[in-house]
Amino acid sequence: MQDVYIAIIILWAFLFMYAIAGSIDFGAGFWAMYYRKRTDTKAASIANRYLSPSWEVTNVFLVLLVVALVSFFPGAAATLGTLMIVPFCLVLFLLTIRSAFMVYSYSVQKYTNMLVIISGITGLLIPALLISILPAAIGGFVEVVGDRQYVLIDQLFTSPTFYTHLGFGLSTELFLSALLLSDYAKEAGSEETYHVYRRNAIILGPITLSFAVGAILTLIPEAFWMFENMANEWLLFTLSLLAFSIGYSALWWPTKKFGVGRPRVAVLLIALQFGLASFAYGSAHMPYFLYPDVTIYDAFTNEVMFHLLLIGYGIGMAILIPVFIWFWRLFMKDKRYLKQESTH
């Protein structure tokens, strides 16, 4: 395999991990806000308690993603900077506000309600800003005049593919977070909360799939080259659909605890489904970062730097992966912690 494709797979891996972790994290913030005044359910409490230890870990993947992009593909920095400067600056601003409230709200109780609102609002705005980059990168929305590049905001905001991607991003966030929170509530022994989030996941599953199909179909008039490439990835998309179908059906599988539904199986299979679909989407986008101006070959770093970076990332991930696994097991399996969470 060529070095450039090894680098792009590493970049995809960081993007995928951040997409999954970020979707669940931001979605949990929204659900905490949505249920904050409901006294008949512990859904807000479960979502808030999930946010407590998870948000710091989520930001690690964002840092890894940005650093990998700039280090492996420095030649793309200028052009992608034009495309991403506004959404990324807004994302960093919102993350700063969200993180500040996350830190101080647990020591100063008067900020707790404000945290829930800030977390919920930013939980919708941040994914929307990040997902807006995808349709812009398919081409037709960046104009080059001399040595300057301009984003055609008016055309982007009137494009159907922009709104289908936006709808897909937001529905995915809420769907994944509802799935994981249902699993979290089940582990905590909160049956009523489990059924609340299971119901949300059941509703959001078909909505997410509909937006995914819409995002593909709206590419036909906007970027037919992308649609043709995606058609060539039919096997990965078929496997993705199969994983979605089995994972979604797991919400009805019989179980001894709470009678129906295996949310852990659903979470894993839906994550697999998004992994397959995102890999197929990325493969269809190759070899372009920004169609038709920037390719991965033009932007790739030199061979010596690539191998040094590869060693550095290998050592770093050898340290981080066991820590993440330990954190996950502690977070999802510690019965004392879970029972404590469910009583708040």
CSV table of C-alpha atoms in Angstrom, one decimal:
chain,number,residue,atom,x,y,z
A,1,MET,CA,0.0,0.0,0.0
A,2,GLN,CA,1.3,3.5,-0.8
A,3,ASP,CA,2.4,5.7,2.0
A,4,VAL,CA,-0.2,8.3,1.1
A,5,TYR,CA,-3.1,5.8,1.6
A,6,ILE,CA,-1.7,4.6,4.9
A,7,ALA,CA,-1.8,8.2,6.0
A,8,ILE,CA,-5.3,8.8,4.8
A,9,ILE,CA,-6.5,5.6,6.6
A,10,ILE,CA,-5.0,6.9,9.8
A,11,LEU,CA,-6.7,10.2,9.2
A,12,TRP,CA,-10.0,8.4,8.6
A,13,ALA,CA,-9.6,6.4,11.8
A,14,PHE,CA,-9.2,9.5,13.9
A,15,LEU,CA,-12.1,11.1,12.1
A,16,PHE,CA,-14.3,8.0,12.7
A,17,MET,CA,-13.4,7.8,16.4
A,18,TYR,CA,-14.1,11.5,16.9
A,19,ALA,CA,-17.4,11.3,14.9
A,20,ILE,CA,-18.7,8.4,17.1
A,21,ALA,CA,-17.4,9.8,20.4
A,22,GLY,CA,-18.4,13.4,19.5
A,23,SER,CA,-21.9,12.4,18.3
A,24,ILE,CA,-22.6,10.6,21.6
A,25,ASP,CA,-21.1,13.4,23.7
A,26,PHE,CA,-22.9,16.2,22.0
A,27,GLY,CA,-26.1,14.2,21.7
A,28,ALA,CA,-26.1,13.5,25.4
A,29,GLY,CA,-25.8,17.2,26.0
A,30,PHE,CA,-28.9,17.8,24.0
A,31,TRP,CA,-30.9,15.1,25.7
A,32,ALA,CA,-29.9,16.5,29.1
A,33,MET,CA,-31.3,19.9,28.1
A,34,TYR,CA,-34.4,18.3,26.5
A,35,TYR,CA,-35.3,16.4,29.7
A,36,ARG,CA,-34.0,18.8,32.3
A,37,LYS,CA,-37.5,19.9,33.5
A,38,ARG,CA,-39.1,16.5,33.4
A,39,THR,CA,-39.8,15.2,36.8
A,40,ASP,CA,-41.3,11.9,35.6
A,41,THR,CA,-38.0,10.5,34.3
A,42,LYS,CA,-34.3,10.3,35.2
A,43,ALA,CA,-33.3,10.8,31.5
A,44,ALA,CA,-31.7,14.2,32.2
A,45,SER,CA,-29.7,12.8,35.2
A,46,ILE,CA,-28.4,9.9,33.2
A,47,ALA,CA,-27.3,12.1,30.3
A,48,ASN,CA,-25.7,14.6,32.6
A,49,ARG,CA,-23.8,12.0,34.5
A,50,TYR,CA,-22.6,10.5,31.2
A,51,LEU,CA,-21.2,13.9,30.2
A,52,SER,CA,-19.2,14.2,33.5
A,53,PRO,CA,-16.3,11.9,32.6
A,54,SER,CA,-16.6,11.6,28.8
A,55,TRP,CA,-16.2,15.1,27.4
A,56,GLU,CA,-12.5,15.3,28.1
A,57,VAL,CA,-11.8,12.1,26.2
A,58,THR,CA,-13.8,13.3,23.2
A,59,ASN,CA,-11.6,16.3,22.7
A,60,VAL,CA,-8.5,14.1,22.6
A,61,PHE,CA,-9.7,12.7,19.3
A,62,LEU,CA,-10.3,16.2,17.8
A,63,VAL,CA,-6.8,17.2,18.6
A,64,LEU,CA,-5.4,13.9,17.1
A,65,LEU,CA,-7.5,14.5,14.0
A,66,VAL,CA,-6.3,18.1,13.4
A,67,VAL,CA,-2.7,17.3,14.1
A,68,ALA,CA,-2.8,14.3,11.8
A,69,LEU,CA,-4.3,16.4,9.0
A,70,VAL,CA,-1.7,19.2,9.3
A,71,SER,CA,1.3,16.8,9.7
A,72,PHE,CA,0.5,14.2,7.1
A,73,PHE,CA,-1.0,16.6,4.5
A,74,PRO,CA,0.6,20.0,5.0
A,75,GLY,CA,0.0,20.9,1.4
A,76,ALA,CA,-3.7,21.0,2.0
A,77,ALA,CA,-3.5,23.4,4.9
A,78,ALA,CA,-3.9,26.6,2.8
A,79,THR,CA,-6.8,25.5,0.7
A,80,LEU,CA,-8.7,23.7,3.5
A,81,GLY,CA,-8.0,26.6,5.8
A,82,THR,CA,-10.0,28.8,3.5
A,83,LEU,CA,-12.9,26.3,3.6
A,84,MET,CA,-12.7,25.6,7.3
A,85,ILE,CA,-11.6,28.9,8.9
A,86,VAL,CA,-15.1,30.1,9.8
A,87,PRO,CA,-16.7,26.8,11.0
A,88,PHE,CA,-13.5,25.8,12.9
A,89,CYS,CA,-13.1,29.1,14.6
A,90,LEU,CA,-16.8,29.0,15.7
A,91,VAL,CA,-16.4,25.3,16.8
A,92,LEU,CA,-13.3,26.2,18.9
A,93,PHE,CA,-15.2,29.2,20.4
A,94,LEU,CA,-18.2,27.0,21.3
A,95,LEU,CA,-16.0,24.2,22.7
A,96,THR,CA,-14.2,26.8,24.9
A,97,ILE,CA,-17.5,28.0,26.3
A,98,ARG,CA,-18.8,24.4,26.8
A,99,SER,CA,-15.6,23.2,28.4
A,100,ALA,CA,-15.4,26.2,30.8
A,101,PHE,CA,-19.0,25.5,32.0
A,102,MET,CA,-18.2,21.7,32.3
A,103,VAL,CA,-15.3,22.5,34.6
A,104,TYR,CA,-16.9,25.1,36.8
A,105,SER,CA,-20.4,23.9,37.0
A,106,TYR,CA,-19.5,20.9,39.1
A,107,SER,CA,-17.8,23.1,41.7
A,108,VAL,CA,-20.2,26.0,41.6
A,109,GLN,CA,-23.8,24.7,41.8
A,110,LYS,CA,-25.4,27.9,40.5
A,111,TYR,CA,-24.0,27.2,37.1
A,112,THR,CA,-25.4,23.7,36.8
A,113,ASN,CA,-28.6,24.8,35.0
A,114,MET,CA,-26.6,27.1,32.7
A,115,LEU,CA,-24.3,24.1,31.9
A,116,VAL,CA,-27.2,22.0,30.7
A,117,ILE,CA,-28.5,24.8,28.4
A,118,ILE,CA,-25.0,25.6,27.0
A,119,SER,CA,-24.2,21.9,26.5
A,120,GLY,CA,-27.5,21.3,24.8
A,121,ILE,CA,-27.2,24.3,22.4
A,122,THR,CA,-23.6,23.6,21.5
A,123,GLY,CA,-24.4,20.0,21.2
A,124,LEU,CA,-26.5,20.9,18.1
A,125,LEU,CA,-24.3,23.8,16.8
A,126,ILE,CA,-20.9,22.1,16.8
A,127,PRO,CA,-21.9,19.0,14.8
A,128,ALA,CA,-23.8,21.2,12.3
A,129,LEU,CA,-20.7,23.4,11.8
A,130,LEU,CA,-18.4,20.4,11.3
A,131,ILE,CA,-20.7,18.6,8.9
A,132,SER,CA,-21.1,21.7,6.8
A,133,ILE,CA,-17.5,21.1,5.6
A,134,LEU,CA,-18.4,17.8,3.8
A,135,PRO,CA,-20.7,19.2,1.1
A,136,ALA,CA,-18.4,22.1,0.5
A,137,ALA,CA,-15.5,19.8,-0.2
A,138,ILE,CA,-17.2,17.9,-3.1
A,139,GLY,CA,-16.6,20.9,-5.4
A,140,GLY,CA,-18.4,23.8,-6.9
A,141,PHE,CA,-18.5,25.9,-3.8
A,142,VAL,CA,-15.0,27.3,-3.8
A,143,GLU,CA,-13.9,29.8,-6.5
A,144,VAL,CA,-10.3,30.5,-7.3
A,145,VAL,CA,-9.4,34.0,-8.5
A,146,GLY,CA,-5.7,34.4,-9.1
A,147,ASP,CA,-4.0,33.2,-6.0
A,148,ARG,CA,-7.1,33.8,-3.8
A,149,GLN,CA,-9.9,31.4,-2.9
A,150,TYR,CA,-13.4,32.3,-2.0
A,151,VAL,CA,-16.2,30.2,-0.5
A,152,LEU,CA,-19.5,30.7,-2.4
A,153,ILE,CA,-21.6,30.9,0.7
A,154,ASP,CA,-24.8,31.8,-1.2
A,155,GLN,CA,-24.6,28.7,-3.4
A,156,LEU,CA,-23.6,26.5,-0.5
A,157,PHE,CA,-26.6,27.6,1.6
A,158,THR,CA,-29.1,27.1,-1.2
A,159,SER,CA,-27.8,23.6,-2.1
A,160,PRO,CA,-30.0,20.6,-1.2
A,161,THR,CA,-27.0,18.5,-0.5
A,162,PHE,CA,-25.9,20.9,2.2
A,163,TYR,CA,-29.2,20.5,4.1
A,164,THR,CA,-29.3,16.7,3.6
A,165,HIS,CA,-25.8,16.4,5.0
A,166,LEU,CA,-26.8,18.7,7.9
A,167,GLY,CA,-29.9,16.7,8.7
A,168,PHE,CA,-27.9,13.4,8.5
A,169,GLY,CA,-25.3,14.8,10.9
A,170,LEU,CA,-27.8,16.0,13.5
A,171,SER,CA,-30.0,12.9,13.3
A,172,THR,CA,-26.9,10.6,13.5
A,173,GLU,CA,-25.8,12.5,16.7
A,174,LEU,CA,-29.2,12.1,18.4
A,175,PHE,CA,-29.6,8.5,17.2
A,176,LEU,CA,-26.2,7.3,18.4
A,177,SER,CA,-26.4,9.1,21.8
A,178,ALA,CA,-29.9,7.7,22.4
A,179,LEU,CA,-28.6,4.2,21.7
A,180,LEU,CA,-25.7,4.5,24.1
A,181,LEU,CA,-27.7,6.2,26.8
A,182,SER,CA,-30.2,3.4,26.6
A,183,ASP,CA,-27.4,1.0,27.2
A,184,TYR,CA,-26.0,3.2,30.0
A,185,ALA,CA,-29.4,3.3,31.7
A,186,LYS,CA,-29.8,-0.5,31.4
A,187,GLU,CA,-26.4,-1.0,33.0
A,188,ALA,CA,-27.4,1.4,35.7
A,189,GLY,CA,-30.6,-0.5,36.3
A,190,SER,CA,-32.9,2.4,35.5
A,191,GLU,CA,-35.7,0.7,33.5
A,192,GLU,CA,-37.9,3.7,32.9
A,193,THR,CA,-34.9,5.7,31.5
A,194,TYR,CA,-33.9,2.8,29.4
A,195,HIS,CA,-37.3,2.7,27.7
A,196,VAL,CA,-37.2,6.5,27.1
A,197,TYR,CA,-34.0,6.3,25.2
A,198,ARG,CA,-34.9,3.1,23.5
A,199,ARG,CA,-38.0,4.8,22.2
A,200,ASN,CA,-36.0,7.8,21.0
A,201,ALA,CA,-33.5,5.4,19.2
A,202,ILE,CA,-36.4,3.6,17.5
A,203,ILE,CA,-37.8,6.9,16.2
A,204,LEU,CA,-34.5,8.3,15.1
A,205,GLY,CA,-33.2,5.2,13.3
A,206,PRO,CA,-35.3,5.5,10.1
A,207,ILE,CA,-34.9,9.3,10.1
A,208,THR,CA,-31.2,8.9,10.1
A,209,LEU,CA,-31.3,6.3,7.3
A,210,SER,CA,-33.7,8.6,5.2
A,211,PHE,CA,-31.3,11.5,5.5
A,212,ALA,CA,-28.4,9.3,4.5
A,213,VAL,CA,-30.2,8.2,1.3
A,214,GLY,CA,-31.2,11.8,0.7
A,215,ALA,CA,-27.6,13.0,1.0
A,216,ILE,CA,-26.5,10.4,-1.6
A,217,LEU,CA,-29.3,11.3,-4.0
A,218,THR,CA,-28.7,15.0,-3.8
A,219,LEU,CA,-25.2,14.5,-5.0
A,220,ILE,CA,-26.4,13.6,-8.5
A,221,PRO,CA,-27.0,17.2,-9.6
A,222,GLU,CA,-24.3,18.7,-7.4
A,223,ALA,CA,-21.4,16.3,-7.8
A,224,PHE,CA,-22.1,13.4,-10.2
A,225,TRP,CA,-18.5,12.3,-10.0
A,226,MET,CA,-18.9,11.6,-6.3
A,227,PHE,CA,-22.2,9.7,-6.9
A,228,GLU,CA,-20.5,7.5,-9.6
A,229,ASN,CA,-17.6,6.7,-7.2
A,230,MET,CA,-20.0,5.9,-4.5
A,231,ALA,CA,-21.8,3.5,-6.8
A,232,ASN,CA,-18.5,1.6,-7.2
A,233,GLU,CA,-18.4,1.1,-3.4
A,234,TRP,CA,-21.7,-0.8,-3.5
A,235,LEU,CA,-20.3,-3.7,-1.5
A,236,LEU,CA,-19.3,-1.6,1.5
A,237,PHE,CA,-22.6,0.3,1.5
A,238,THR,CA,-24.5,-3.0,1.3
A,239,LEU,CA,-22.6,-4.4,4.3
A,240,SER,CA,-23.3,-1.1,6.1
A,241,LEU,CA,-27.0,-1.4,5.4
A,242,LEU,CA,-26.9,-5.0,6.7
A,243,ALA,CA,-25.2,-3.9,9.9
A,244,PHE,CA,-27.7,-1.2,10.4
A,245,SER,CA,-30.6,-3.6,9.9
A,246,ILE,CA,-29.3,-6.1,12.4
A,247,GLY,CA,-28.3,-3.4,14.9
A,248,TYR,CA,-31.7,-1.7,14.7
A,249,SER,CA,-33.5,-5.0,15.0
A,250,ALA,CA,-31.5,-5.7,18.2
A,251,LEU,CA,-33.7,-3.1,20.0
A,252,TRP,CA,-36.5,-5.7,19.8
A,253,TRP,CA,-34.5,-8.8,20.7
A,254,PRO,CA,-35.8,-10.5,23.9
A,255,THR,CA,-33.7,-10.2,27.0
A,256,LYS,CA,-34.1,-11.2,30.7
A,257,LYS,CA,-33.4,-7.6,31.9
A,258,PHE,CA,-36.2,-5.2,31.1
A,259,GLY,CA,-37.9,-7.7,28.8
A,260,VAL,CA,-36.9,-6.4,25.4
A,261,GLY,CA,-33.9,-4.9,23.6
A,262,ARG,CA,-30.2,-5.4,23.5
A,263,PRO,CA,-28.8,-1.9,23.2
A,264,ARG,CA,-25.1,-3.0,23.6
A,265,VAL,CA,-25.4,-5.1,20.5
A,266,ALA,CA,-27.2,-2.2,18.7
A,267,VAL,CA,-24.5,0.3,19.7
A,268,LEU,CA,-21.7,-1.9,18.4
A,269,LEU,CA,-23.4,-2.8,15.1
A,270,ILE,CA,-24.5,0.7,14.4
A,271,ALA,CA,-21.0,1.9,15.1
A,272,LEU,CA,-19.8,-0.7,12.6
A,273,GLN,CA,-22.4,0.5,10.1
A,274,PHE,CA,-21.1,4.0,10.3
A,275,GLY,CA,-17.5,2.8,10.0
A,276,LEU,CA,-18.3,0.9,6.8
A,277,ALA,CA,-20.4,3.8,5.4
A,278,SER,CA,-17.8,6.5,6.2
A,279,PHE,CA,-15.0,4.4,4.8
A,280,ALA,CA,-17.0,3.9,1.6
A,281,TYR,CA,-17.8,7.7,1.5
A,282,GLY,CA,-14.1,8.5,2.0
A,283,SER,CA,-13.0,6.0,-0.7
A,284,ALA,CA,-15.5,7.6,-3.2
A,285,HIS,CA,-14.0,11.0,-2.4
A,286,MET,CA,-10.5,9.9,-3.2
A,287,PRO,CA,-8.1,11.2,-4.4
A,288,TYR,CA,-9.5,14.6,-3.7
A,289,PHE,CA,-9.4,16.7,-0.5
A,290,LEU,CA,-11.2,19.5,-2.3
A,291,TYR,CA,-12.5,18.7,-5.8
A,292,PRO,CA,-10.9,19.4,-8.2
A,293,ASP,CA,-8.1,21.6,-6.8
A,294,VAL,CA,-6.4,19.6,-4.1
A,295,THR,CA,-5.5,15.9,-4.1
A,296,ILE,CA,-4.0,13.8,-1.4
A,297,TYR,CA,-0.9,13.4,-3.6
A,298,ASP,CA,-0.4,17.1,-3.9
A,299,ALA,CA,-0.8,17.7,-0.2
A,300,PHE,CA,1.2,14.7,1.1
A,301,THR,CA,4.3,15.3,3.2
A,302,ASN,CA,7.7,13.9,2.3
A,303,GLU,CA,8.7,10.2,2.8
A,304,VAL,CA,11.1,10.8,5.7
A,305,MET,CA,8.6,12.9,7.7
A,306,PHE,CA,5.9,10.4,7.0
A,307,HIS,CA,7.9,7.5,8.6
A,308,LEU,CA,8.8,9.6,11.6
A,309,LEU,CA,5.2,10.6,12.1
A,310,LEU,CA,4.1,7.0,11.7
A,311,ILE,CA,6.5,5.9,14.5
A,312,GLY,CA,5.3,8.8,16.7
A,313,TYR,CA,1.6,7.9,16.2
A,314,GLY,CA,2.3,4.2,16.7
A,315,ILE,CA,3.9,4.9,20.1
A,316,GLY,CA,1.2,7.4,21.1
A,317,MET,CA,-1.7,5.0,20.2
A,318,ALA,CA,0.1,2.1,22.0
A,319,ILE,CA,-0.2,4.3,25.1
A,320,LEU,CA,-3.7,5.8,24.5
A,321,ILE,CA,-5.6,2.7,23.4
A,322,PRO,CA,-5.2,0.7,26.6
A,323,VAL,CA,-6.1,3.9,28.6
A,324,PHE,CA,-9.3,4.3,26.6
A,325,ILE,CA,-10.2,0.7,27.0
A,326,TRP,CA,-9.6,0.9,30.8
A,327,PHE,CA,-11.7,4.1,30.9
A,328,TRP,CA,-14.5,2.6,29.0
A,329,ARG,CA,-14.7,-0.5,31.2
A,330,LEU,CA,-14.5,1.6,34.4
A,331,PHE,CA,-17.2,3.9,33.1
A,332,MET,CA,-19.6,1.3,31.8
A,333,LYS,CA,-19.0,-1.6,34.1
A,334,ASP,CA,-18.3,-0.2,37.6
A,335,LYS,CA,-21.6,-1.1,39.4
A,336,ARG,CA,-21.0,1.2,42.3
A,337,TYR,CA,-20.5,4.1,39.9
A,338,LEU,CA,-23.5,3.2,37.8
A,339,LYS,CA,-25.8,2.7,40.7
A,340,GLN,CA,-24.7,6.1,42.2
A,341,GLU,CA,-25.4,7.7,38.8
A,342,SER,CA,-28.9,6.2,38.6
A,343,THR,CA,-29.9,7.5,42.0
A,344,HIS,CA,-29.2,11.2,41.2
